[in-house]
mmCIF file of C-alpha atoms and ligand atoms in Angstrom:
data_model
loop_
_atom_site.group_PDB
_atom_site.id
_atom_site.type_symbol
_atom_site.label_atom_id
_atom_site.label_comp_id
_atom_site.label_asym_id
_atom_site.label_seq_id
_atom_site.Cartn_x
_atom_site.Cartn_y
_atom_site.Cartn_z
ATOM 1 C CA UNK A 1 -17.232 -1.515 0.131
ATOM 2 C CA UNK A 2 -14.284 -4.087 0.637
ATOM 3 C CA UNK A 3 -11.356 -3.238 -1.491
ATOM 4 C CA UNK A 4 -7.943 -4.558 -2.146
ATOM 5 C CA UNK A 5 -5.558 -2.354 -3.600
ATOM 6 C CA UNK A 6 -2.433 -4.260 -5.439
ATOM 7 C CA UNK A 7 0.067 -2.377 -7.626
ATOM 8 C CA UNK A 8 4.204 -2.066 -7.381
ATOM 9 C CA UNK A 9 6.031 0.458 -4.909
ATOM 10 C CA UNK A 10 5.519 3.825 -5.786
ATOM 11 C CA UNK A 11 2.411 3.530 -7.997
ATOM 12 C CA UNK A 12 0.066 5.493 -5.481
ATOM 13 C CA UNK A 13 -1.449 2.982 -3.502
ATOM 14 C CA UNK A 14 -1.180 5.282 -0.105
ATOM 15 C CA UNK A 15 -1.892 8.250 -2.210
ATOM 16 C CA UNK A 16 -5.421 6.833 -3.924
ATOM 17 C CA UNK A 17 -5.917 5.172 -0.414
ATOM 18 C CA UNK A 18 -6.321 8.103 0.996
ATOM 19 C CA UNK A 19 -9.062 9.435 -1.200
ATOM 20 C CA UNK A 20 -10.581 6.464 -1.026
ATOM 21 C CA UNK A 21 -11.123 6.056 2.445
ATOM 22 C CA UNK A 22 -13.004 9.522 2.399
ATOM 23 C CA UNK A 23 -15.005 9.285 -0.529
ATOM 24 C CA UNK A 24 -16.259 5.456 1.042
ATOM 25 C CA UNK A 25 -16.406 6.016 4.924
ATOM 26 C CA UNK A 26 -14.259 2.552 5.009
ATOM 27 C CA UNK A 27 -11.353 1.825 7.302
ATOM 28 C CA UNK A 28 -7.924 2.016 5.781
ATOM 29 C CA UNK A 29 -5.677 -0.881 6.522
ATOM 30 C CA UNK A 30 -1.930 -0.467 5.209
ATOM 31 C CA UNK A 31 0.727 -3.342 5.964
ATOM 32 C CA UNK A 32 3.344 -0.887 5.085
ATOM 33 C CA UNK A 33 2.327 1.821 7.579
ATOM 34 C CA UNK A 34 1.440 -0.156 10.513
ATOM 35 C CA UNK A 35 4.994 -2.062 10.197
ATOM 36 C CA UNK A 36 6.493 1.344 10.017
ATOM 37 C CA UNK A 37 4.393 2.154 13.487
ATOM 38 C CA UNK A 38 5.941 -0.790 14.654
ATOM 39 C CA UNK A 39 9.656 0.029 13.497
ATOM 40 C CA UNK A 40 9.242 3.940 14.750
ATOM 41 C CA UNK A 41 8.160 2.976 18.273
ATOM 42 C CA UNK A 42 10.796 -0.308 19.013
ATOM 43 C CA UNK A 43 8.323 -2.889 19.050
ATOM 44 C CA UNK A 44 8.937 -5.985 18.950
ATOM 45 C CA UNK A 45 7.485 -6.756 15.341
ATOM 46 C CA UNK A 46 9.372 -3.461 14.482
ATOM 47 C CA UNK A 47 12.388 -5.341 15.352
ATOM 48 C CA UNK A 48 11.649 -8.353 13.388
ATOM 49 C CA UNK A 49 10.555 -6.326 10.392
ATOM 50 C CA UNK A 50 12.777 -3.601 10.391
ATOM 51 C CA UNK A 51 15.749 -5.496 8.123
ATOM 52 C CA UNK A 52 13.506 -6.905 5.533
ATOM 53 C CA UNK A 53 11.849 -3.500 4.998
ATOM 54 C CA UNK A 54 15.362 -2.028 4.589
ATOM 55 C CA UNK A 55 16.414 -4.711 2.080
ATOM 56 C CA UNK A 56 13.120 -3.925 0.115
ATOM 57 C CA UNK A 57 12.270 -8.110 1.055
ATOM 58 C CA UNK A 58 8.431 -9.127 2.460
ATOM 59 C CA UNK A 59 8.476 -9.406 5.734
ATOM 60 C CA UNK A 60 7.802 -13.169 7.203
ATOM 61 C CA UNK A 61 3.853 -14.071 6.978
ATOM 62 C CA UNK A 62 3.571 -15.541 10.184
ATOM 63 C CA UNK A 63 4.289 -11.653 11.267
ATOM 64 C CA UNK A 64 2.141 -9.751 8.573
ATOM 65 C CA UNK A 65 -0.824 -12.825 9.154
ATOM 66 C CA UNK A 66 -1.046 -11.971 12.927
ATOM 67 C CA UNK A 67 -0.472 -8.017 12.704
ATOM 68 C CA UNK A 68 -3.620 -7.603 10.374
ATOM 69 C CA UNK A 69 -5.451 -10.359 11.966
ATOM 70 C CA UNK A 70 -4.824 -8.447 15.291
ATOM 71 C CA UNK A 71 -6.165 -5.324 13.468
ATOM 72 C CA UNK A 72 -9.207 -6.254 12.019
ATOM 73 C CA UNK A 73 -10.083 -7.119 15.552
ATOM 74 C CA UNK A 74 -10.481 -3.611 15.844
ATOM 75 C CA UNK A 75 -12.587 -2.443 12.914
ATOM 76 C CA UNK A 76 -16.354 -3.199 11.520
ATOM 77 C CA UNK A 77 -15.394 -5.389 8.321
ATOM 78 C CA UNK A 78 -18.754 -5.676 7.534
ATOM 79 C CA UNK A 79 -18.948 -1.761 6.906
ATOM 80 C CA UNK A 80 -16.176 -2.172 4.721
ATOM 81 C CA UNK A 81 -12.479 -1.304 4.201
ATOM 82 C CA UNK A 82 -9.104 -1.120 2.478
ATOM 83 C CA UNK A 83 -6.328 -3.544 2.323
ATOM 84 C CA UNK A 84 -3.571 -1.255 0.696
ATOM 85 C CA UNK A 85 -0.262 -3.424 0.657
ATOM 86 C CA UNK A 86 -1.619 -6.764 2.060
ATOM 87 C CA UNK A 87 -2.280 -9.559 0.482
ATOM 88 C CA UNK A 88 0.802 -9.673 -0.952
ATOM 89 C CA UNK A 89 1.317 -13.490 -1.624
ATOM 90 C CA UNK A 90 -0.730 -16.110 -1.969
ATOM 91 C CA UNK A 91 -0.285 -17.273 1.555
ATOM 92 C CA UNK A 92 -0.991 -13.720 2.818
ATOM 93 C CA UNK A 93 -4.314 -14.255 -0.135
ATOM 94 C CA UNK A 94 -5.754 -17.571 1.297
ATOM 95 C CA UNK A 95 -5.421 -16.099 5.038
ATOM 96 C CA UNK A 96 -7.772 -13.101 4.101
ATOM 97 C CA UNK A 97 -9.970 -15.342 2.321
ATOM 98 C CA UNK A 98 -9.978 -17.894 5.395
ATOM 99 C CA UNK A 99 -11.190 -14.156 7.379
ATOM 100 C CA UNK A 100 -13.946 -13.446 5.194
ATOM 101 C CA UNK A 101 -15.386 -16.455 5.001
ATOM 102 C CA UNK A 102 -15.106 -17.383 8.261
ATOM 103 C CA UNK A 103 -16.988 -13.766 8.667
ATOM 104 C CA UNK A 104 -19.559 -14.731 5.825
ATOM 105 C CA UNK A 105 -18.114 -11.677 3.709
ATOM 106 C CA UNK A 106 -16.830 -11.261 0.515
ATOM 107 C CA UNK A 107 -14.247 -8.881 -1.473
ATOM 108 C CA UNK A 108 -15.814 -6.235 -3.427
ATOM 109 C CA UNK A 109 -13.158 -5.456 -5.955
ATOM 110 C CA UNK A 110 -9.060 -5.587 -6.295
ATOM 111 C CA UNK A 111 -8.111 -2.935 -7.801
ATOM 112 C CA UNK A 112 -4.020 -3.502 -9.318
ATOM 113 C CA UNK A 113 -2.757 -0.583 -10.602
ATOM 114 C CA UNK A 114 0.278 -0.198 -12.742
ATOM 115 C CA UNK A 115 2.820 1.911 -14.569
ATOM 116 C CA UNK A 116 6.060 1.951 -15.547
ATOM 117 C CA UNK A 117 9.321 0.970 -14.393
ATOM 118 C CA UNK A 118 10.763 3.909 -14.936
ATOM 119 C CA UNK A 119 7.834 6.127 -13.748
ATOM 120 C CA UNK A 120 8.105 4.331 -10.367
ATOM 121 C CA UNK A 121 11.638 4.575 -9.829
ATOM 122 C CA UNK A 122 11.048 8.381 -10.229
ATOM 123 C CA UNK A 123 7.848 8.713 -7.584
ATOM 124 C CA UNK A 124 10.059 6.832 -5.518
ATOM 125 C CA UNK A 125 12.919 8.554 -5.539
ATOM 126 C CA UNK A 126 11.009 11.968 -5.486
ATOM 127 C CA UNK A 127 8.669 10.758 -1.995
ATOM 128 C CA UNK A 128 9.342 13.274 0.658
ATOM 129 C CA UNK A 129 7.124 12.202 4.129
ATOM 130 C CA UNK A 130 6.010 14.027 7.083
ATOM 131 C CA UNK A 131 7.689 12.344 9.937
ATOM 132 C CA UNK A 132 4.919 14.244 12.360
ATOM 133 C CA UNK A 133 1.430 14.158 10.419
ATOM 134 C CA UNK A 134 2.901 11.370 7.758
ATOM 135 C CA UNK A 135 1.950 13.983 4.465
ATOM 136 C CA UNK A 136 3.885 12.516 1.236
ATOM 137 C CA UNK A 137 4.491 14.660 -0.736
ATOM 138 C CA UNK A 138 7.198 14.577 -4.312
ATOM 139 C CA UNK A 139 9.931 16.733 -5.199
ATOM 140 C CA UNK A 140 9.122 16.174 -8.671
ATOM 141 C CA UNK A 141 5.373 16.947 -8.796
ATOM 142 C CA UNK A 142 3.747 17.617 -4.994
ATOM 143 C CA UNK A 143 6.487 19.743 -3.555
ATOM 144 C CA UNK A 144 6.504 20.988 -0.315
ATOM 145 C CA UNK A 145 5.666 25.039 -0.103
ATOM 146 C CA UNK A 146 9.581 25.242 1.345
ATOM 147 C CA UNK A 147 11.890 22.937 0.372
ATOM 148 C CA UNK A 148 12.601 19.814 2.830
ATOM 149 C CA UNK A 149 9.623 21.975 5.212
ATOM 150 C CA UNK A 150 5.900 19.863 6.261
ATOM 151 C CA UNK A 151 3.513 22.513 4.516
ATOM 152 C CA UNK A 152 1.183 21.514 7.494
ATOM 153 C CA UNK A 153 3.785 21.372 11.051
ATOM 154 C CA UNK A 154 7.103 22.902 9.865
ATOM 155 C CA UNK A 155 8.982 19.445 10.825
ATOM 156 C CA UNK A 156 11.715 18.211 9.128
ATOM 157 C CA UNK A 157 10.781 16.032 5.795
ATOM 158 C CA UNK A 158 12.451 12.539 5.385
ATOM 159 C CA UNK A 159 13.369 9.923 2.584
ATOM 160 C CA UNK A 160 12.026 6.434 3.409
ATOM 161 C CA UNK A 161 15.359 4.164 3.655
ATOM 162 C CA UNK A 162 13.425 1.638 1.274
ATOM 163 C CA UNK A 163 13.246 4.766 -1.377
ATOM 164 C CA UNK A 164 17.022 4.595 -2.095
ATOM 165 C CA UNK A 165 16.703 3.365 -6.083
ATOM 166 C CA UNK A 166 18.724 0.306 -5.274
ATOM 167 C CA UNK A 167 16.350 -0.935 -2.821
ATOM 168 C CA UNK A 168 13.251 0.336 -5.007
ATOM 169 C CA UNK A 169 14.931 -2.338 -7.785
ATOM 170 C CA UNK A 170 14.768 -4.863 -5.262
ATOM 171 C CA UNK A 171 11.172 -4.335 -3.981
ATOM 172 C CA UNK A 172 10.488 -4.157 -7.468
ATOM 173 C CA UNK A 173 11.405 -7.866 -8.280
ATOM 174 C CA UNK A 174 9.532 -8.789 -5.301
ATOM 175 C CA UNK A 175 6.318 -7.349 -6.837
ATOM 176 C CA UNK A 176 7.214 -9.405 -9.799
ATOM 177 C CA UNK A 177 7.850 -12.870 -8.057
ATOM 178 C CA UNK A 178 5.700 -12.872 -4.884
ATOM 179 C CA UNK A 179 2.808 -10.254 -5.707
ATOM 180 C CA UNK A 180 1.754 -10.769 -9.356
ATOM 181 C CA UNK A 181 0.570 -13.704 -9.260
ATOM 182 C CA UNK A 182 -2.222 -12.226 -7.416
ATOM 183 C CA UNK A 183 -3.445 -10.370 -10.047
ATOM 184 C CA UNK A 184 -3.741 -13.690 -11.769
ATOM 185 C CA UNK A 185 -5.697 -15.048 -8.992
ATOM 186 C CA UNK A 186 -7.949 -12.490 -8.219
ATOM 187 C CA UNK A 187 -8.631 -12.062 -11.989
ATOM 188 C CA UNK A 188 -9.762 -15.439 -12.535
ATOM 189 C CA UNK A 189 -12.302 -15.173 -9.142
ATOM 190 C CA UNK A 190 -13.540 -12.230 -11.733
ATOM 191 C CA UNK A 191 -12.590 -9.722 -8.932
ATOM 192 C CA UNK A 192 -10.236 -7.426 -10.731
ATOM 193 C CA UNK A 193 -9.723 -4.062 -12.138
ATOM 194 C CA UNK A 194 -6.647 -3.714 -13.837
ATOM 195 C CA UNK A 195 -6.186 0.244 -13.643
ATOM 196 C CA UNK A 196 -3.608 2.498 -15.148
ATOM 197 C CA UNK A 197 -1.573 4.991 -12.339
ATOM 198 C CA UNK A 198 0.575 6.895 -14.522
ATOM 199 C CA UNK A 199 -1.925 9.663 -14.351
ATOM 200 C CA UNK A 200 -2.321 12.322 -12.121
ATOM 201 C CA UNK A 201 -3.773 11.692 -8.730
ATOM 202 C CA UNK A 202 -7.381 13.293 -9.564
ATOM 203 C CA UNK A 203 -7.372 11.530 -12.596
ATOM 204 C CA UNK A 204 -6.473 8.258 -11.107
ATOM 205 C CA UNK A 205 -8.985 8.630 -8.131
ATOM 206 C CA UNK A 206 -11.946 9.767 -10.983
ATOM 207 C CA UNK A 207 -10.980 6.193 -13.094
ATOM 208 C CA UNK A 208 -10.931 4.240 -9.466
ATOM 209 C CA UNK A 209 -14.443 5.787 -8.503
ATOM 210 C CA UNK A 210 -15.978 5.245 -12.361
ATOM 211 C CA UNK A 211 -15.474 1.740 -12.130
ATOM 212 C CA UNK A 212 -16.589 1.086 -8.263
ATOM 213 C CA UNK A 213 -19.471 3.645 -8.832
ATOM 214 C CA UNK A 214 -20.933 5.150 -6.070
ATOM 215 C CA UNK A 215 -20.806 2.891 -2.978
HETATM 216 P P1 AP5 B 301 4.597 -0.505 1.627
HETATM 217 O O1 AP5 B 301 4.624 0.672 2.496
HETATM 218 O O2 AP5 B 301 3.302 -1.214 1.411
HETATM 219 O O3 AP5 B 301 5.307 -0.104 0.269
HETATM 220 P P2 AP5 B 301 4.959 -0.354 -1.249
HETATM 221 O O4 AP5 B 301 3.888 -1.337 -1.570
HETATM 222 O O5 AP5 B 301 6.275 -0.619 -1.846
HETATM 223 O O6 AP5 B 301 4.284 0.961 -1.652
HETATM 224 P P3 AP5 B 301 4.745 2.408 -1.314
HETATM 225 O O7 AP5 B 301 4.244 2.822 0.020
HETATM 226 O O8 AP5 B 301 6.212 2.537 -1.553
HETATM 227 O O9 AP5 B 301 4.057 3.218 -2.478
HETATM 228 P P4 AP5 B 301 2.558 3.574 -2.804
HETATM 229 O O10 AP5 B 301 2.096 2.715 -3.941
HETATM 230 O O11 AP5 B 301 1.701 3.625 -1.578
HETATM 231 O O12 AP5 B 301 2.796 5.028 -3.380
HETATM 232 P P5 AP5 B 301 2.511 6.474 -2.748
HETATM 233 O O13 AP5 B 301 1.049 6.779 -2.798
HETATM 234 O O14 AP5 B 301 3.231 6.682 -1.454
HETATM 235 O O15 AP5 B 301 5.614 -1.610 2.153
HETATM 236 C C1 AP5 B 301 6.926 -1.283 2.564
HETATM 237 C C2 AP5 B 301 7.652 -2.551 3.028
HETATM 238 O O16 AP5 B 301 6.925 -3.131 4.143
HETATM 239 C C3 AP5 B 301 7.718 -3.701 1.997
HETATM 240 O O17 AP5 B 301 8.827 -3.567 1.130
HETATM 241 C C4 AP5 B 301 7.824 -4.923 2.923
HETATM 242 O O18 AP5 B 301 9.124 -5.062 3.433
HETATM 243 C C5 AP5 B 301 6.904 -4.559 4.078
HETATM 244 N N1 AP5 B 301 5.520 -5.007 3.849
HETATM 245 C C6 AP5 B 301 4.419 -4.197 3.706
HETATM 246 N N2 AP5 B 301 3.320 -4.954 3.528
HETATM 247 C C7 AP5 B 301 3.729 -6.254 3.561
HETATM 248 C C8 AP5 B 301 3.053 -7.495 3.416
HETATM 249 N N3 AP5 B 301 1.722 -7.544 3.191
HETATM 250 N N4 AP5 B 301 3.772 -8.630 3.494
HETATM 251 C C9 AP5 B 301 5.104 -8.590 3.730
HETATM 252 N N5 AP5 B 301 5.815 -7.465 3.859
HETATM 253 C C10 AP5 B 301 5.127 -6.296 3.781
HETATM 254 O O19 AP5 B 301 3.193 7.371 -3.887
HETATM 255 C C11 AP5 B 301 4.595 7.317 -4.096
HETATM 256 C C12 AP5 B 301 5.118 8.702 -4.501
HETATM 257 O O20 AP5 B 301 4.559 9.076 -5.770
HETATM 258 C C13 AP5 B 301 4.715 9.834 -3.532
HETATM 259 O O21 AP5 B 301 5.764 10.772 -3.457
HETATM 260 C C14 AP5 B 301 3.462 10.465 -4.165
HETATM 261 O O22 AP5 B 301 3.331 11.833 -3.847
HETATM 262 C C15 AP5 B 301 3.735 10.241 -5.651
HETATM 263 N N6 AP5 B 301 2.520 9.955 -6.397
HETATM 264 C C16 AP5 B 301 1.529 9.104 -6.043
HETATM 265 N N7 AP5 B 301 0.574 9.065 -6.984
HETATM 266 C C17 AP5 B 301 0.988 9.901 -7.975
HETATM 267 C C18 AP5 B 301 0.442 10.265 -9.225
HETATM 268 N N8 AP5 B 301 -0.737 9.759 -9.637
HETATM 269 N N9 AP5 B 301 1.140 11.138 -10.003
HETATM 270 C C19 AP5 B 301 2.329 11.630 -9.579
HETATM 271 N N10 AP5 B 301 2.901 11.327 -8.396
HETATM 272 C C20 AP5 B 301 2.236 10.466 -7.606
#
């Protein structure tokens, strides 16, 4: 199985990622998590990335091209995996195509899944993570047993700086501009499934697995 998984911030990407990963045996790639590696232990790329994550802007291609380049090194792509955050443009698009094919492999599916402004704005400014073991959880629907407390290490929980609802706004528009014409793209290679995340994460994951079937 060799997913992509599009959608705006906040709509459970990470969250159906997750599940997905398990229920498939694939590797999970996530732009968003391995720049945060980056940021968290003073890389270099961490460096380079760090403002544009703050502003809630994509961070240069040349950067994102070469970090999941360098990561795919590292995995079997022909058992399968899942992009979760990446492509993100069309430049980011024709690289992983330029991948596969130089690979002789194909996407499965893109899965884009949407919701509401509104919706988004409150997952996002709800998103509590585990700075230890990286658990998410939401103040407004997956709360922690104690309040601010991991449930699994007893550290400390934090708000992404990226979740402030000004920023959120911001990465928002981005979606608009830069991503959606992906969906576009990948609908018109007959790739996509267009997927509603407003439910709750079992629902969501149920949908997801009805249409991909089995594996
Ligand atoms: P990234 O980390 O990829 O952020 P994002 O795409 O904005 O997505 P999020 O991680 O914010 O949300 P998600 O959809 O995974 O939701 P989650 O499951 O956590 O990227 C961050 C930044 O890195 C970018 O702004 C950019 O600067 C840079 N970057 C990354 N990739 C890049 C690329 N390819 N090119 C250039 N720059 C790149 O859920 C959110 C919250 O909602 C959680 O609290 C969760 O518990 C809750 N929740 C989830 N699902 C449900 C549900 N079904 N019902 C109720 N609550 C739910």
């Amino acid at each position: 199985m060799r997913i992509v998984l599009i959608g705006p911030p906040n709509v459970g990407k990470g969250t159906q990622a997750e599940r997905l990963i398990k229920k498939y045996a694939i590797d999970h790639i996530s732009t968003g998590d391995l720049l945060r590696k980056n940021v968290a232990e003073d890389t270099l790329l961490g460096q380079r990335a760090k403002d544009y994550m703050d502003k809630g802007e994509l961070v240069p291609d040349d950067l994102i091209i070469d970090m999941v380049n360098d990561t795919l090194e590292h995995i079997d792509v022909e058992h399968g995996f899942l992009f979760d955050g990446y492509p993100r443009n069309p430049v980011q698009a024709e690289a992983l195509n330029d991948f596969l094919l130089e690979k002789g492999l194909m996407l499965d599916k893109v899965i884009y899944l949407y919701a509401d402004k509104d919706l988004l704005i409150r997952r996002a400014v709800g998103r509590r993570i585990c700075p230890v073991c990286h658990t998410v959880y939401n103040i407004f629907g997956f709360p922690p047993k104690v309040e601010g407390i991991c449930d699994r290490d007893g550290a400390t929980l934090i708000q992404r700086p990226d979740d402030r609802e000004e920023t959120v706004r911001k990465r928002l528009e981005v979606f608009k501009e830069q991503t959606v014409p992906l969906v576009e793209y990948y609908e018109m290679a007959g790739l996509l499934l267009r997927l509603d995340g407003s439910g709750n994460p079992d629902e969501v994951f149920d949908v997801i697995v009805s249409e991909l079937g089995e594996g």
